[in-house]
XYZ file of C-alpha atoms in Angstrom:
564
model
C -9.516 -46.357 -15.492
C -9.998 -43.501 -17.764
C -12.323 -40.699 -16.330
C -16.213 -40.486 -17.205
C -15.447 -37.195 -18.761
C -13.724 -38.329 -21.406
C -16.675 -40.392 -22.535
C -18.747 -36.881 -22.361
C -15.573 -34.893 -24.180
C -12.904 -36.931 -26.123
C -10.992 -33.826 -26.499
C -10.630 -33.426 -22.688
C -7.147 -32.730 -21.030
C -7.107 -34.871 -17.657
C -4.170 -35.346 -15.155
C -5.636 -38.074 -12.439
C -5.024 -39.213 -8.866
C -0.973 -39.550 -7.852
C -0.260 -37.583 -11.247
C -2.464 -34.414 -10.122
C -0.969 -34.254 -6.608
C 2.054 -34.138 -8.252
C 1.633 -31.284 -10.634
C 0.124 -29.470 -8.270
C 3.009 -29.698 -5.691
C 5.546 -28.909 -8.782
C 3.758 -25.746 -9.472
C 3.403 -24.442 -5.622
C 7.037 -25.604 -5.290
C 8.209 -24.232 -8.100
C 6.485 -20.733 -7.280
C 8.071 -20.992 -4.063
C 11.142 -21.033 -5.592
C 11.571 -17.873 -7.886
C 10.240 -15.887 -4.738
C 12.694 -17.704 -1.922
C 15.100 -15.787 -2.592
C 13.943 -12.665 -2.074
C 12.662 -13.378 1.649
C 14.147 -10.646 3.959
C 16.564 -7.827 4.156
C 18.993 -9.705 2.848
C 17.179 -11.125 -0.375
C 18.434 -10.770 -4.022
C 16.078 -8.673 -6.393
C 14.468 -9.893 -9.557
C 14.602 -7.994 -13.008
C 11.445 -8.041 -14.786
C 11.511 -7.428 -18.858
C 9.126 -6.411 -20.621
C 7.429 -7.167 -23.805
C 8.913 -3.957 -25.361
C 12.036 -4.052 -23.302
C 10.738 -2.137 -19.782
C 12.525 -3.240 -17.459
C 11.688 -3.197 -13.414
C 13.876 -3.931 -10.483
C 12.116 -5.431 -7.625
C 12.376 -7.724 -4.511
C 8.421 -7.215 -3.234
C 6.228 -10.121 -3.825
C 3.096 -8.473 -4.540
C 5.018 -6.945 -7.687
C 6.270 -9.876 -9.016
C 3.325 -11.853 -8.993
C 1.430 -8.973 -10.532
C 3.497 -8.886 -13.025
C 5.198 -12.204 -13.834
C 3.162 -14.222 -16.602
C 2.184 -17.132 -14.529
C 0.615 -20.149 -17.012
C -0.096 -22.842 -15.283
C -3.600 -22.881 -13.226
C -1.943 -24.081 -9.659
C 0.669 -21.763 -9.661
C -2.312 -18.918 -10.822
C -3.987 -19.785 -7.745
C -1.351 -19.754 -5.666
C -0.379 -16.164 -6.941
C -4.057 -14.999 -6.504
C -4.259 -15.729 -2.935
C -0.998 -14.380 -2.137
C -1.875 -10.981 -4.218
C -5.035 -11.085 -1.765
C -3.140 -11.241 1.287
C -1.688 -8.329 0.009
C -4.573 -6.759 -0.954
C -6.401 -7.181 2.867
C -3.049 -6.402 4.827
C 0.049 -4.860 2.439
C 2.640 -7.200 3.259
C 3.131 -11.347 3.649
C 3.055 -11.800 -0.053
C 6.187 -13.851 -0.080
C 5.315 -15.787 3.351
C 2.155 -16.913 2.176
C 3.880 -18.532 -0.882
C 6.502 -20.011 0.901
C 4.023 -20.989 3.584
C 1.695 -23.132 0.773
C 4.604 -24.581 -1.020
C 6.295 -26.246 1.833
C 2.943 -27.339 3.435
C 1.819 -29.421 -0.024
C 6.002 -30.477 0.046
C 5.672 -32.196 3.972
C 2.100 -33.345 2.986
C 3.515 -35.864 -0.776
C 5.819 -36.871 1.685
C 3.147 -38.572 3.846
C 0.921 -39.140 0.959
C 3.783 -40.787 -1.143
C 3.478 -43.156 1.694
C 0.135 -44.086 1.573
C -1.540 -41.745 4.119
C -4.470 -40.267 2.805
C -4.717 -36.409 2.030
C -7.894 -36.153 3.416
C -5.918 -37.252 6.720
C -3.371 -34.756 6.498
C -5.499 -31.747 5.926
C -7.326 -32.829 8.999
C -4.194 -32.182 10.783
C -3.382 -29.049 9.031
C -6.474 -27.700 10.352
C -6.193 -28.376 13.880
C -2.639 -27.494 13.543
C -3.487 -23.841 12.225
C -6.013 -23.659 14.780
C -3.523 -24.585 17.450
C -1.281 -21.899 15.967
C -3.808 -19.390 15.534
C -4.213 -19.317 19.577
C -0.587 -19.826 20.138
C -0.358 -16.319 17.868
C -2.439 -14.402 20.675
C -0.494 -15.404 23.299
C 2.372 -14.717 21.894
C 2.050 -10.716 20.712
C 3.292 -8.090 22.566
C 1.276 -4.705 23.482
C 2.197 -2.172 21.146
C 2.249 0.245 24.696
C 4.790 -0.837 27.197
C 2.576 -1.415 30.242
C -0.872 -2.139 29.099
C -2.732 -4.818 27.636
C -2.712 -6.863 30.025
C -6.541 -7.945 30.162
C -9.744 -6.288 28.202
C -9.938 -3.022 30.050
C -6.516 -1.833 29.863
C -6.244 -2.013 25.886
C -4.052 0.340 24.313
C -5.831 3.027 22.310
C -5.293 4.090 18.980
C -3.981 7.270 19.837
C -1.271 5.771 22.346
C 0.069 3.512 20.009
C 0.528 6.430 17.414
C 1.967 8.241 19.420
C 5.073 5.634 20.421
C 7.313 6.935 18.137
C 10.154 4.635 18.358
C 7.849 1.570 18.171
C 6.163 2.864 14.560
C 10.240 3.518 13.662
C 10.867 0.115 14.644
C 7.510 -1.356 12.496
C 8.442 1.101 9.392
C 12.578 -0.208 9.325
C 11.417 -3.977 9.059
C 9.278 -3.288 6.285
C 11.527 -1.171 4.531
C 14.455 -3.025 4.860
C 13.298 -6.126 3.463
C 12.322 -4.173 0.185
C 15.167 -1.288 -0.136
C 19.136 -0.996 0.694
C 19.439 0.026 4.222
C 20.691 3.749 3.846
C 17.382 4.496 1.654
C 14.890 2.308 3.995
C 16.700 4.644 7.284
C 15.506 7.944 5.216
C 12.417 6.464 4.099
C 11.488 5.023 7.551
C 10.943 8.770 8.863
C 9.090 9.970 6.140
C 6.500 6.894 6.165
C 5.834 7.177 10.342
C 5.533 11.209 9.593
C 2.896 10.444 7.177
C 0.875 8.008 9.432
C 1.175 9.944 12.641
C -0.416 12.909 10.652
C -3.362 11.178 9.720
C -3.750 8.841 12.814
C -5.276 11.960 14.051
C -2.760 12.294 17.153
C -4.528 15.141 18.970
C -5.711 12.749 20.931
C -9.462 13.014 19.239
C -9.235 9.650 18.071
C -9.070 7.720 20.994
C -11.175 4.582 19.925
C -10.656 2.168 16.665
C -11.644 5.011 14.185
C -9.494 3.055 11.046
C -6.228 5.167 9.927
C -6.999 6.668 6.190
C -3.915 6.366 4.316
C -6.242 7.865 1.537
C -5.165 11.150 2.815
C -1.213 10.406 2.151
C -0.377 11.751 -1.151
C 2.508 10.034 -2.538
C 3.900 12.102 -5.128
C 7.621 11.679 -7.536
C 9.826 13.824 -9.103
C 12.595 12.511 -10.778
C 15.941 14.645 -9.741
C 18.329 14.311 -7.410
C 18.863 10.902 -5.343
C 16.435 8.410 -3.887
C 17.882 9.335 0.080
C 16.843 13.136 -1.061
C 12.746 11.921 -0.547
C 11.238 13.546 2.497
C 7.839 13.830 4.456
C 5.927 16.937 3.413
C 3.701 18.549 6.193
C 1.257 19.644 3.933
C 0.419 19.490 0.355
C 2.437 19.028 -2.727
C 0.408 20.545 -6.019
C 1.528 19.249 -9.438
C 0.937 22.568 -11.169
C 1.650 26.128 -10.523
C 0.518 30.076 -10.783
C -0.125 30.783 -14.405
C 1.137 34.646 -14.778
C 4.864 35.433 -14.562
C 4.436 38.053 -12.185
C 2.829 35.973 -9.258
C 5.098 35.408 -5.887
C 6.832 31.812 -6.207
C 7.836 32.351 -2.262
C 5.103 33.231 0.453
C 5.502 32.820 3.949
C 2.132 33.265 6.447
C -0.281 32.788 3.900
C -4.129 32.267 3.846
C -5.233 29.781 2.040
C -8.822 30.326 0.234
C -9.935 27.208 -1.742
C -12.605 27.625 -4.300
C -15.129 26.142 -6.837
C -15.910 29.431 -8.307
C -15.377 30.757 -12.120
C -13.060 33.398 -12.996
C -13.705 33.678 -16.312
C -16.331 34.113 -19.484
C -18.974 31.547 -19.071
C -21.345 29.894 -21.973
C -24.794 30.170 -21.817
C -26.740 27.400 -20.021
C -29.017 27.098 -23.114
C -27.528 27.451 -26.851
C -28.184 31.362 -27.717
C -26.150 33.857 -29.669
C -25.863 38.262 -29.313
C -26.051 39.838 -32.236
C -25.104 43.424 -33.003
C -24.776 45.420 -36.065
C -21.541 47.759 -34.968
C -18.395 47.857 -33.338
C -19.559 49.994 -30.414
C -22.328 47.486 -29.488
C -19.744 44.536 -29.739
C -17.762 46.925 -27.202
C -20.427 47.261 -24.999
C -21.199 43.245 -24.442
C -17.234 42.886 -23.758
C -17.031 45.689 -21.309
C -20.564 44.326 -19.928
C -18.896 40.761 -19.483
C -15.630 42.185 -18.048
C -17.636 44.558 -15.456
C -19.113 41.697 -14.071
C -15.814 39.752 -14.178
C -13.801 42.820 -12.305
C -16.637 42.614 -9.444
C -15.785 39.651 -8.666
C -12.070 40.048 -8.897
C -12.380 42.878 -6.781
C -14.120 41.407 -4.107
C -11.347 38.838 -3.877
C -9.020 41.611 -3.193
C -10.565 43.853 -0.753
C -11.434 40.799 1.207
C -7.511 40.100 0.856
C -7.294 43.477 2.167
C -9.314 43.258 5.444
C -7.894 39.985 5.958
C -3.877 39.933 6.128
C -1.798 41.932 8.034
C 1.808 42.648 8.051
C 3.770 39.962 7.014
C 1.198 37.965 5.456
C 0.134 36.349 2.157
C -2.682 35.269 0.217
C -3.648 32.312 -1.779
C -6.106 31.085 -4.363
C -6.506 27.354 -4.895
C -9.600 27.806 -7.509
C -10.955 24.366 -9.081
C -12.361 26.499 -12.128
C -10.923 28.701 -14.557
C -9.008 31.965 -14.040
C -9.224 34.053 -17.357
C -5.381 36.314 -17.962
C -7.031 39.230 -16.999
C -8.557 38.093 -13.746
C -4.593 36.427 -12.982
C -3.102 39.847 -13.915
C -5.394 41.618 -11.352
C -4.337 39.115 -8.567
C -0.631 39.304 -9.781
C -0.670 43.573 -9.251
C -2.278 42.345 -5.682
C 0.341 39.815 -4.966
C -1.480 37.013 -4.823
C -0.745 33.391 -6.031
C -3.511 32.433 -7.836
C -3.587 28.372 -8.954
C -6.677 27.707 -11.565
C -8.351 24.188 -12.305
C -6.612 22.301 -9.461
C -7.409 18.856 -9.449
C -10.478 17.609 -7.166
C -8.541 15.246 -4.704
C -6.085 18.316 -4.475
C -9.221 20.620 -3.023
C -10.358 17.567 -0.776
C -6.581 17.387 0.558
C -5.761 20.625 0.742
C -8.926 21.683 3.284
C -8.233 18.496 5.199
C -3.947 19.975 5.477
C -4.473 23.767 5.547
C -8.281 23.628 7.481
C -10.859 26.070 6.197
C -14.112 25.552 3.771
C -14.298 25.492 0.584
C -16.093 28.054 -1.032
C -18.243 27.966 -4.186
C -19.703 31.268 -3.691
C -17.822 35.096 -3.049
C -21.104 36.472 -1.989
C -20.411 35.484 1.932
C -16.642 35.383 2.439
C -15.234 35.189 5.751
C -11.741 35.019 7.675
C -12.888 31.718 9.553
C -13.756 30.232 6.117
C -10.031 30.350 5.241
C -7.214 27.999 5.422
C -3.487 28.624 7.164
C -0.103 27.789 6.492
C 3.334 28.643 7.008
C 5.008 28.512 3.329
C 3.815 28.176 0.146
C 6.647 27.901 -2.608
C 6.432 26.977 -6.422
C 9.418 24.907 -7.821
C 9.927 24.189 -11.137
C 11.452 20.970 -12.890
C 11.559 21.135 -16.838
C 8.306 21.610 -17.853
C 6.497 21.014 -14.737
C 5.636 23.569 -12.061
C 4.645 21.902 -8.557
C 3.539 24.154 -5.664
C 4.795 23.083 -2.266
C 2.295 24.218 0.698
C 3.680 23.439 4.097
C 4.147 24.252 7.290
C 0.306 23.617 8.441
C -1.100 23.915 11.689
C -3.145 20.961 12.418
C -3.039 19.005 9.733
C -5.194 15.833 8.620
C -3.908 15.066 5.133
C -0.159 15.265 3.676
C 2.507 14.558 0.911
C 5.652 11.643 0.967
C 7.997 13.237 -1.639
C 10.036 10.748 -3.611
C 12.467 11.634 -5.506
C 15.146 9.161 -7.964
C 17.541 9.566 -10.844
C 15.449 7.484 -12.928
C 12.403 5.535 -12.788
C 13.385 2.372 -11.765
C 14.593 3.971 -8.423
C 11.273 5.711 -8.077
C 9.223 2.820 -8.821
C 11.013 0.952 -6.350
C 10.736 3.338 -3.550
C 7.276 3.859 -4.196
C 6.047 -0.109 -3.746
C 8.079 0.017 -0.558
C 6.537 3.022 0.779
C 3.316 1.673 0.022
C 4.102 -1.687 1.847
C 5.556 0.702 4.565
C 2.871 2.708 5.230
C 0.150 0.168 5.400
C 2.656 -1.745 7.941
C 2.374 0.897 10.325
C -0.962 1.368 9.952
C -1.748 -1.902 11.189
C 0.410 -1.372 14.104
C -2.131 1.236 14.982
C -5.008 -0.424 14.543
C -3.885 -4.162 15.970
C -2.401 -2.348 18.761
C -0.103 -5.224 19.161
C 3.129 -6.546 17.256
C 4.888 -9.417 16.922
C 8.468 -10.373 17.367
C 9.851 -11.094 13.970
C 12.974 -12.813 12.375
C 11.426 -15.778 12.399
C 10.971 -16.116 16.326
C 6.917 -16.668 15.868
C 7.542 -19.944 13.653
C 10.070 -21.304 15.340
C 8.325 -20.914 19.007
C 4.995 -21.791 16.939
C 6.613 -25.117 15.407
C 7.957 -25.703 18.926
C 4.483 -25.625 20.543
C 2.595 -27.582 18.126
C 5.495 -30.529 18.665
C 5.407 -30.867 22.142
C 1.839 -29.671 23.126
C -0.323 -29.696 20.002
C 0.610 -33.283 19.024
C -0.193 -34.975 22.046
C -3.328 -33.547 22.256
C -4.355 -35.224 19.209
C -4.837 -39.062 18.224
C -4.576 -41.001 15.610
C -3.142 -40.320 12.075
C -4.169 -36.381 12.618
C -0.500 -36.226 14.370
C 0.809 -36.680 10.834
C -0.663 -33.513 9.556
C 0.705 -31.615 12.787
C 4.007 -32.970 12.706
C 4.461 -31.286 8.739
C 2.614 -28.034 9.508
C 5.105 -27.549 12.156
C 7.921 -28.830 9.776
C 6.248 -26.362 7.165
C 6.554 -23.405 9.739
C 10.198 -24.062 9.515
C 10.362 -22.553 5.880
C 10.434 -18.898 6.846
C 13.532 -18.671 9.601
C 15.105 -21.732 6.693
C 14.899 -19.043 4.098
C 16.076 -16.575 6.293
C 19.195 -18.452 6.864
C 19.914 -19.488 3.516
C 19.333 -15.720 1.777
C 21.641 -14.329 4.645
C 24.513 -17.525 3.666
C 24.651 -19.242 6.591
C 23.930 -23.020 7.187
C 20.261 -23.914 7.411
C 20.058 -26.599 9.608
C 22.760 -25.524 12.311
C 20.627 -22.126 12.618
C 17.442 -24.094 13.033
C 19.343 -26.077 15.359
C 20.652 -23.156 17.510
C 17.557 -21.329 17.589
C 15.674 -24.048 18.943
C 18.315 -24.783 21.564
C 18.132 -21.421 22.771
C 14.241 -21.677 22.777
C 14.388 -24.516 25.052
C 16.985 -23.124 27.051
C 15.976 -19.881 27.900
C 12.016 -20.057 27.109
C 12.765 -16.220 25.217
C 11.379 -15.681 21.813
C 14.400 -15.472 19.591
C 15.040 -15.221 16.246
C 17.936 -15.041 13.723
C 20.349 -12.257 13.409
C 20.703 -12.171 9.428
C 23.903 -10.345 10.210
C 25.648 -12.727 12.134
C 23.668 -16.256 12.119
C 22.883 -16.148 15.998
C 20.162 -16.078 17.910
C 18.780 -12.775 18.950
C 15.922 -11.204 20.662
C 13.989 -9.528 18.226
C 12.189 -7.179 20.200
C 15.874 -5.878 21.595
C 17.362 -4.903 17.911
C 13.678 -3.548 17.120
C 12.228 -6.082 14.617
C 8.672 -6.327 14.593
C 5.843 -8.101 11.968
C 2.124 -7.062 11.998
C -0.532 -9.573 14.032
C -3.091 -9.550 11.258
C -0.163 -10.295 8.956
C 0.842 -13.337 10.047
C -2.888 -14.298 11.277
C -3.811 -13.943 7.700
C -0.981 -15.849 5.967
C -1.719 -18.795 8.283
C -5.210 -19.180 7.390
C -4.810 -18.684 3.483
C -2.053 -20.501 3.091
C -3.589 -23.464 4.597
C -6.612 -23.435 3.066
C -5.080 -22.904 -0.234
C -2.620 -26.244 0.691
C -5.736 -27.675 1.890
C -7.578 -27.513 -1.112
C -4.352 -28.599 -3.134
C -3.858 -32.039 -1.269
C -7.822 -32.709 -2.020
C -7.739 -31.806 -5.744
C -7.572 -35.486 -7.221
C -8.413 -34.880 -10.922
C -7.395 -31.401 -13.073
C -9.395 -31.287 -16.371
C -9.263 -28.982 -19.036
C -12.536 -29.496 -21.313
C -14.250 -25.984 -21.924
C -16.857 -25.917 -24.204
C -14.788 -25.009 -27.654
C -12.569 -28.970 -26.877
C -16.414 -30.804 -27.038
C -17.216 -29.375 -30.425
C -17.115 -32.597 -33.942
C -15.065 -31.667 -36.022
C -15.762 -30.040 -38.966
C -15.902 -31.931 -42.135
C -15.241 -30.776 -46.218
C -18.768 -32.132 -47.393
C -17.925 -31.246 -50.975
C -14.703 -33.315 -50.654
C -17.328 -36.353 -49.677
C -19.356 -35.465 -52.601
């Protein structure tokens, strides 16, 4: 029976009933597929072309899906809610995907054979919940030796400071995204970074978040992709403006600034007017007394303020005029001029000190400190390295590439990187990886899950835990060993032992995971288990896709003159 739309719309565009469920599990299936392969440190990478020839390199999910140009509505949605997963927790992108496709593949199965869909996502749900619990008790305490009920929680500033945990966090990420040599240099670089901002001076001993809005990722392109580093400080894209200024300081105050330098305009619109040279003389030398007061009260308060061995710095978010940057230069002082506004915010946060929009009232304690400020330049670019702080809350990951496919690649990683560490921080508990947390899970929801249901709902069970399956599967296949004897051995040596293993994409056996220091986030997988079954859910219950906007109802227009 044809749908009632069509007697609304003729023009209407509708797939119906056994027809819909099947399009729908093409295009989650077929999603599933061009990202398989990419699934763990031993996935292939994907080369995207552009429109105009770009091309990008890439194995992360959350790229491709951005930019892959993905037609068809189901396999939209599917690439929404993965991108979202993304968006809450920086990493699962790929999971999620997998997860959907191969939970709408076990459900036709069932459905092919007359079950129901409502039936099955019945089961899905108590199966997720089931899973969702099993999840808890299955994490591990970020902090060797606490955690064990509510009062002995590990805090924040514990976790950040178990170095060789975050490493641990940091290499799985990595590795999955970049060849193993870069994601060992990176790895460093990317626990540096969130360590500095985790506030590990042991002030932030609650759940304060971790701000990864105070990591400045910055690239230059020379030199290799291994040759990125961790900056403890500040990187500045832009550099002294006078030839004579220091490029190398070492001990150097650090005054930042919101104060002009330079000839300003009049607030309202008015003009001077003289009627000789020596009166136009006068209004210069008038404007350039005022100007030298200034400059000179920058310098004697240099004066009084460093002592042997020391330097001084101005970081100035308005304009320096060449006169004013002379005067500094003859002082030896490296004076920067209309630095960018996230630059001030970062630098006060790296260096400490206030910054000042006034000269009247300067004073030592209203100044910043660091160790080495140096000015490098790369073509036409000038960048002004300040390091070496004290105490810092804010810093720079340096990446560096022969070209900018390198770059761009490190950068996504590092950004997937970071936020996976992050979360370690905040969760305060991990989770085995290499697949050990589906195959346990699927394990579970077989032999404890199933019987605690009745009726048909076992169905749905029975293929989420088939469905968990995917991600150690994939692991298998992208590392070339045999799928099903991996399963198989994994699960034997889950029954045997009781340990939570995984698979060693090296060798295709069993391994502990928390022994060769492979780790997922908790709110990772949490998250990828609830959207990808509600995403599968809603799937199985779409029974009719119609495509009959507004334009597709309009007559068609007739020639009157041709009926004439």
């Amino acid at each position: 029976m044809g749908s009632r739309v069509q007697d609304l719309n003729p023009n209407a565009e509708i797939v119906s009933k056994q027809a819909c469920l099947a399009v729908n599990v093409a295009a989650a299936t077929g999603l599933q597929g061009v990202l398989k392969t990419n699934l763990g440190p031993r996935g292939t990478l994907k080369m995207l072309v552009g429109g105009a020839g770009q091309l990008k390199l890439t194995k992360d999910g959350n790229v491709l899906l951005h930019e892959m140009q993905i037609q068809h509505p189901t396999a939209c949605m599917v690439a929404r809610t993965a991108t979202a997963q993304d968006d809450v927790t920086g990493d699962g992108t790929t999971s999620t995907v997998l997860m959907c496709g191969e939970l709408l593949k076990q459900a036709e199965r069932y459905v092919s054979e007359g079950c129901h869909p409502r039936v099955i996502t019945d089961g899905f749900d108590a199966a997720r919940d089931a899973a969702i619990k099993f999840l808890e008790e299955f994490k591990e305490t970020a902090v060797p030796g606490t955690g064990g009920d509510e009062s002995d929680e590990p805090t924040t500033f514990q976790v950040a400071e178990n170095r060789e945990l975050l490493n641990c966090i940091a290499l799985t990420s990595l590795k999955t995204k970049l060849e193993p040599d870069l994601a060992q240099a990176m790895c460093d670089a990317v626990v540096d970074a969130v360590q500095c901002v985790a506030t590990t001076d042991g002030s932030n001993m609650g759940d304060e978040p971790v701000d990864l809005h105070m990591v400045e990722v910055m690239h230059m392109q020379q030199k290799m992709g291994c040759d990125s580093k961790f900056v403890n400080g500040i990187v500045l894209d832009h550099g002294g403006r006078h030839p004579d200024m220091p490029t190398k300081m070492d001990n150097c105050h650090v005054m930042t600034c919101n104060v002009s330098f330079e000839y300003e305009k009049t607030e309202i619109q008015s003009g001077f007017f003289y009627s000789t040279a020596e009166e136009r003389e006068k209004l210069v030398e008038s404007e350039r007394k005022w100007l030298d007061e200034r400059c000179k009260q920058v310098v004697d308060f240099k004066r009084s303020v460093c002592k042997d061995g020391e330097s001084f710095v101005i970081v100035n978010q308005k304009g320096v005029d060449p006169l004013s940057l002379d005067i500094f230069a003859k002082e030896g002082i490296l004076c920067l001029r209309r630095a960018k506004r996230r630059n001030m915010e970062r630098l006060t946060l790296a260096c400490g000190g206030v910054p000042m929009n006034s000269i009247e009232d300067l004073s030592a304690d209203m100044l910043g400190w660091c160790g080495k400020v140096s000015e490098v330049t790369l073509g036409d670019d000038k960048f002004t390295f300040v390091e070496d702080c004290k105490i810092p809350k804010s810093c720079t990951i340096l990446i560096k590439g022969p070209n900018k496919h390198t770059i761009d690649q490190i950068k996504d990683a590092v950004r997937d990187g970071l936020r996976a560490v992050k979360n370690v921080v905040e969760d305060k508990y991990v989770v085995p990886g290499a697949g050990s947390f589906e195959t346990a899970c699927a394990m579970h929801l077989r032999e404890h899950t199933v019987k605690q249901c009745s009726g048909r709902v076992k169905l749905g069970v029975l293929a989420y835990a088939e469905a968990l399956l995917i991600i150690p599967k994939t692991l298998a296949e992208n590392s070339g060993f045999d799928v099903q004897e991996s399963i198989i051995k994994l699960t034997e040596e889950r029954e045997k032992n009781g340990l939570k293993v995984g698979l060693d994409c090296n060798s295709g056996e069993p391994m502990i995971p928390a022994d060769e220091g492979v780790f997922d986030n908790v709110r990772v997988k949490r998250q990828s288990l609830y959207l990808a079954t509600i995403l599968a859910t809603q799937l199985l219950l779409v029974d009719e896709v119609m495509k009959a906007g507004k334009q597709m109802g309009k007559p068609a227009e007739t020639n009157h003159d041709l009926d004439d």
